Short mmCIF file of C-alpha atoms and ligand atoms in Angstrom, two decimals:
data_model
loop_
_atom_site.label_atom_id
_atom_site.label_comp_id
_atom_site.label_asym_id
_atom_site.label_seq_id
_atom_site.Cartn_x
_atom_site.Cartn_y
_atom_site.Cartn_z
CA UNK A 18 -141.36 72.14 120.80
CA UNK A 19 -142.04 75.47 119.06
CA UNK A 20 -144.04 75.52 115.83
CA UNK A 21 -142.62 76.96 112.60
CA UNK A 22 -144.68 80.14 113.02
CA UNK A 23 -143.53 80.58 116.63
CA UNK A 24 -139.92 80.14 115.56
CA UNK A 25 -140.47 82.65 112.75
CA UNK A 26 -141.81 85.22 115.21
CA UNK A 27 -138.82 84.65 117.48
CA UNK A 28 -136.48 85.05 114.54
CA UNK A 29 -138.12 88.37 113.74
CA UNK A 30 -137.52 89.45 117.34
CA UNK A 31 -133.83 88.53 117.01
CA UNK A 32 -133.71 90.50 113.75
CA UNK A 33 -135.15 93.58 115.47
CA UNK A 34 -132.65 93.21 118.28
CA UNK A 35 -129.74 92.93 115.82
CA UNK A 36 -130.91 95.88 113.71
CA UNK A 37 -129.90 98.34 116.42
CA UNK A 38 -126.94 96.37 117.75
CA UNK A 39 -123.86 98.39 118.72
CA UNK A 40 -121.74 95.63 120.23
CA UNK A 41 -118.98 96.44 117.72
CA UNK A 42 -118.68 100.23 117.93
CA UNK A 43 -116.59 100.65 114.76
CA UNK A 44 -118.91 98.50 112.64
CA UNK A 45 -122.05 100.04 114.08
CA UNK A 46 -120.74 103.54 113.30
CA UNK A 47 -119.73 102.70 109.72
CA UNK A 48 -122.60 100.55 108.49
CA UNK A 49 -125.65 101.60 106.51
CA UNK A 50 -127.73 98.62 107.62
CA UNK A 51 -127.38 95.45 109.63
CA UNK A 52 -127.51 92.56 107.17
CA UNK A 53 -129.23 89.97 109.32
CA UNK A 54 -129.93 87.40 106.61
CA UNK A 55 -132.87 86.59 104.39
CA UNK A 56 -134.91 83.72 103.07
CA UNK A 57 -137.10 81.00 104.50
CA UNK A 58 -137.34 81.07 108.30
CA UNK A 59 -137.97 77.31 108.25
CA UNK A 60 -135.32 76.38 105.67
CA UNK A 61 -133.63 72.98 105.55
CA UNK A 62 -130.63 74.57 103.85
CA UNK A 63 -128.71 77.52 105.22
CA UNK A 64 -125.78 79.30 103.58
CA UNK A 65 -123.28 81.14 105.76
CA UNK A 66 -120.76 83.56 104.27
CA UNK A 67 -118.21 85.87 105.86
CA UNK A 68 -119.60 89.41 106.16
CA UNK A 69 -121.64 91.88 104.09
CA UNK A 70 -119.92 93.77 101.29
CA UNK A 71 -120.70 97.27 100.06
CA UNK A 72 -123.84 96.32 98.08
CA UNK A 73 -125.20 94.18 100.88
CA UNK A 74 -124.60 96.97 103.36
CA UNK A 75 -126.60 99.39 101.19
CA UNK A 76 -129.49 97.04 100.50
CA UNK A 77 -129.62 95.16 103.81
CA UNK A 78 -129.74 91.81 101.97
CA UNK A 79 -126.94 89.25 101.81
CA UNK A 80 -125.47 88.06 98.52
CA UNK A 81 -126.64 90.66 96.06
CA UNK A 82 -124.62 91.70 93.01
CA UNK A 83 -122.80 89.27 90.74
CA UNK A 84 -121.98 86.70 93.43
CA UNK A 85 -125.62 86.69 94.50
CA UNK A 86 -126.74 86.15 90.91
CA UNK A 87 -124.43 83.17 90.60
CA UNK A 88 -125.82 81.79 93.86
CA UNK A 89 -129.35 82.18 92.46
CA UNK A 90 -128.36 80.43 89.22
CA UNK A 91 -126.78 77.51 91.07
CA UNK A 92 -129.84 77.20 93.30
CA UNK A 93 -132.08 77.25 90.24
CA UNK A 94 -130.10 74.40 88.69
CA UNK A 95 -131.05 72.17 91.62
CA UNK A 96 -134.67 73.34 91.65
CA UNK A 97 -134.43 75.81 94.53
CA UNK A 98 -134.91 79.55 94.94
CA UNK A 99 -133.83 82.03 97.61
CA UNK A 100 -137.26 81.60 99.13
CA UNK A 101 -136.46 77.96 99.89
CA UNK A 102 -133.19 78.60 101.73
CA UNK A 103 -131.80 81.00 104.31
CA UNK A 104 -128.71 83.04 103.49
CA UNK A 105 -126.65 84.96 106.05
CA UNK A 106 -123.13 85.81 107.14
CA UNK A 107 -121.05 85.15 110.23
CA UNK A 108 -120.84 88.90 110.77
CA UNK A 109 -123.97 90.97 110.32
CA UNK A 110 -122.27 94.34 109.70
CA UNK A 111 -119.82 95.34 107.00
CA UNK A 112 -116.23 95.75 108.15
CA UNK A 113 -114.74 99.00 106.82
CA UNK A 114 -112.99 98.53 103.47
CA UNK A 115 -114.03 94.85 103.60
CA UNK A 116 -111.22 94.07 106.03
CA UNK A 117 -111.25 90.71 107.78
CA UNK A 118 -113.57 90.54 110.79
CA UNK A 119 -111.72 90.85 114.09
CA UNK A 120 -111.90 88.04 116.65
CA UNK A 121 -113.76 90.29 119.06
CA UNK A 122 -116.34 91.16 116.38
CA UNK A 123 -116.86 87.47 115.58
CA UNK A 124 -117.31 86.80 119.25
CA UNK A 125 -119.78 89.67 119.60
CA UNK A 126 -121.89 88.50 116.66
CA UNK A 127 -121.77 84.75 117.24
CA UNK A 128 -124.89 84.69 119.34
CA UNK A 129 -127.01 85.98 116.44
CA UNK A 130 -125.81 83.16 114.20
CA UNK A 131 -126.42 80.57 116.90
CA UNK A 132 -129.93 81.88 117.45
CA UNK A 133 -130.58 81.75 113.71
CA UNK A 134 -129.49 78.11 113.69
CA UNK A 135 -131.60 77.33 116.72
CA UNK A 136 -134.75 78.95 115.28
CA UNK A 137 -134.48 78.05 111.59
CA UNK A 138 -133.46 74.45 112.37
CA UNK A 139 -131.60 73.72 109.11
CA UNK A 140 -130.56 70.17 108.20
CA UNK A 141 -127.60 71.27 106.08
CA UNK A 142 -125.33 74.29 106.55
CA UNK A 143 -123.18 75.31 103.60
CA UNK A 144 -120.26 77.47 104.54
CA UNK A 145 -119.27 79.69 101.63
CA UNK A 146 -115.51 80.07 101.30
CA UNK A 147 -112.52 79.87 103.58
CA UNK A 148 -113.44 82.24 106.35
CA UNK A 149 -116.85 80.84 107.31
CA UNK A 150 -115.60 77.27 106.90
CA UNK A 151 -112.64 77.75 109.23
CA UNK A 152 -114.72 79.56 111.75
CA UNK A 153 -117.65 77.15 111.93
CA UNK A 154 -115.35 74.13 111.98
CA UNK A 155 -113.02 75.73 114.53
CA UNK A 156 -110.11 74.46 112.49
CA UNK A 157 -107.65 76.15 110.08
CA UNK A 158 -108.05 73.60 107.25
CA UNK A 159 -108.79 75.52 104.07
CA UNK A 160 -111.68 75.29 101.62
CA UNK A 161 -109.53 73.77 98.86
CA UNK A 162 -109.23 70.58 100.89
CA UNK A 163 -112.69 70.62 102.40
CA UNK A 164 -115.11 71.73 99.68
CA UNK A 165 -117.71 69.13 98.82
CA UNK A 166 -117.03 67.00 101.90
CA UNK A 167 -119.93 66.64 104.24
CA UNK A 168 -119.48 66.10 107.96
CA UNK A 169 -121.70 66.13 111.00
CA UNK A 170 -120.98 69.03 113.29
CA UNK A 171 -122.47 70.69 116.30
CA UNK A 172 -122.61 74.42 115.59
CA UNK A 173 -123.73 76.28 118.65
CA UNK A 174 -127.05 74.70 119.64
CA UNK A 175 -127.65 72.74 116.41
CA UNK A 176 -126.25 69.50 115.01
CA UNK A 177 -126.13 69.76 111.23
CA UNK A 178 -124.51 68.35 108.15
CA UNK A 179 -121.84 70.89 107.40
CA UNK A 180 -121.02 71.15 103.73
CA UNK A 181 -118.26 73.64 102.83
CA UNK A 182 -118.24 74.98 99.28
CA UNK A 183 -116.37 77.73 97.44
CA UNK A 184 -117.61 81.28 97.78
CA UNK A 185 -119.54 82.30 94.65
CA UNK A 186 -117.48 85.51 94.45
CA UNK A 187 -114.32 83.43 94.10
CA UNK A 188 -115.91 81.42 91.29
CA UNK A 189 -117.05 84.46 89.30
CA UNK A 190 -113.91 84.93 87.28
CA UNK A 191 -112.50 81.41 87.43
CA UNK A 192 -114.50 79.04 85.22
CA UNK A 193 -112.79 75.95 86.65
CA UNK A 194 -113.80 76.94 90.16
CA UNK A 195 -117.35 77.68 89.00
CA UNK A 196 -117.56 74.12 87.67
CA UNK A 197 -116.36 72.70 91.01
CA UNK A 198 -118.95 74.84 92.79
CA UNK A 199 -121.63 73.61 90.40
CA UNK A 200 -120.65 69.97 91.01
CA UNK A 201 -120.74 70.53 94.79
CA UNK A 202 -124.19 72.11 94.46
CA UNK A 203 -125.45 69.05 92.62
CA UNK A 204 -124.94 66.95 95.76
CA UNK A 205 -127.18 69.18 97.85
CA UNK A 206 -130.54 67.50 97.01
CA UNK A 207 -129.12 64.16 98.15
CA UNK A 208 -127.92 65.69 101.45
CA UNK A 209 -131.25 67.42 102.00
CA UNK A 210 -133.08 64.11 101.54
CA UNK A 211 -131.23 62.58 104.51
CA UNK A 212 -133.06 62.47 107.85
CA UNK A 213 -132.62 65.21 110.43
CA UNK A 214 -129.75 64.46 112.78
CA UNK A 215 -130.41 63.74 116.43
CA UNK A 216 -130.20 66.99 118.31
CA UNK A 217 -128.48 67.57 121.63
CA UNK A 218 -130.70 67.81 124.65
CA UNK A 219 -131.72 71.43 125.11
CA UNK A 220 -129.98 73.09 128.00
CA UNK A 221 -132.57 73.46 130.70
CA UNK A 222 -131.96 76.56 132.69
CA UNK A 223 -132.16 75.73 136.37
CA UNK A 224 -135.29 77.01 137.97
CA UNK A 225 -134.54 80.18 139.79
CA UNK A 226 -135.74 79.82 143.35
CA UNK A 227 -136.18 83.25 144.86
CA UNK A 228 -134.24 83.91 147.99
CA UNK A 229 -136.45 83.64 151.03
CA UNK A 230 -137.61 86.91 152.41
CA UNK A 231 -134.98 88.09 154.82
CA UNK A 232 -136.07 87.73 158.39
CA UNK A 233 -135.79 91.11 159.96
CA UNK A 234 -135.26 90.84 163.65
CA UNK A 235 -137.74 93.02 165.36
CA UNK A 236 -135.97 95.16 167.87
CA UNK A 237 -136.78 94.19 171.38
CA UNK A 238 -139.48 96.36 172.73
CA UNK A 239 -138.10 98.58 175.33
CA UNK A 240 -140.30 99.91 178.06
CA UNK A 241 -140.24 103.61 177.94
CA UNK A 242 -140.88 104.64 181.49
CA UNK A 243 -141.43 108.22 180.61
CA UNK A 244 -144.15 107.50 178.06
CA UNK A 245 -145.39 104.37 179.65
CA UNK A 246 -145.30 102.59 176.34
CA UNK A 247 -143.68 99.55 174.94
S1 SF4 B 320 -121.34 92.82 113.71
FE1 SF4 B 320 -122.91 91.77 114.91
S2 SF4 B 320 -122.36 92.11 117.06
FE2 SF4 B 320 -121.20 93.59 115.81
S3 SF4 B 320 -122.50 95.44 115.82
FE3 SF4 B 320 -123.04 94.25 113.98
S4 SF4 B 320 -124.78 92.99 114.62
FE4 SF4 B 320 -123.78 93.73 116.48
#
């Protein structure tokens, strides 16, 4: 089992790999930075949003601006800071004009999210808003029905308590929604106090047995009468 510092180093390697990723040509051409995610590499709580916006793209950090400030405030109210949690998005690059991510782009980027989950080892994953919730649950049920309901889910390599909540940006201008978000946040300490869920057995890659050296048939030696040699 890898130590926290080994997992942190591996996460940094994934970050470096993602920072020059061009799997989605349109996104790679239009972005300023890859917004990999930030926070504690050994966090028990991970937030997953949709994709970077304009400010995030410029600064390379997820959830900056007003929505980020609200996230910080809500974290502070339950005694946490950004340094205690890890915050990222499903998609690591900003779609042009903030359009919805395309299925192919989600597919391309999924491996980064799965590796983040595998290396950070969170106990609780909060999906922020409709998009991330639908995607990580693999189900079209919307956030209005699901927010504040915890369920156990296998996401990629990691079994976690999935806890969908409203996106802070949606709560910015709707006080009623902000109160629901606040109430859902208040349950987080109780969820974080629960034991870690049993994890699936790691997939052991079969040992690669090298092909045996090909046996090259030596050509029969032919007596060369002229030279007198075999
Ligand atoms: S969105 Fe993800 S997969 Fe696509 S280019 Fe950016 S980092 Fe690569």
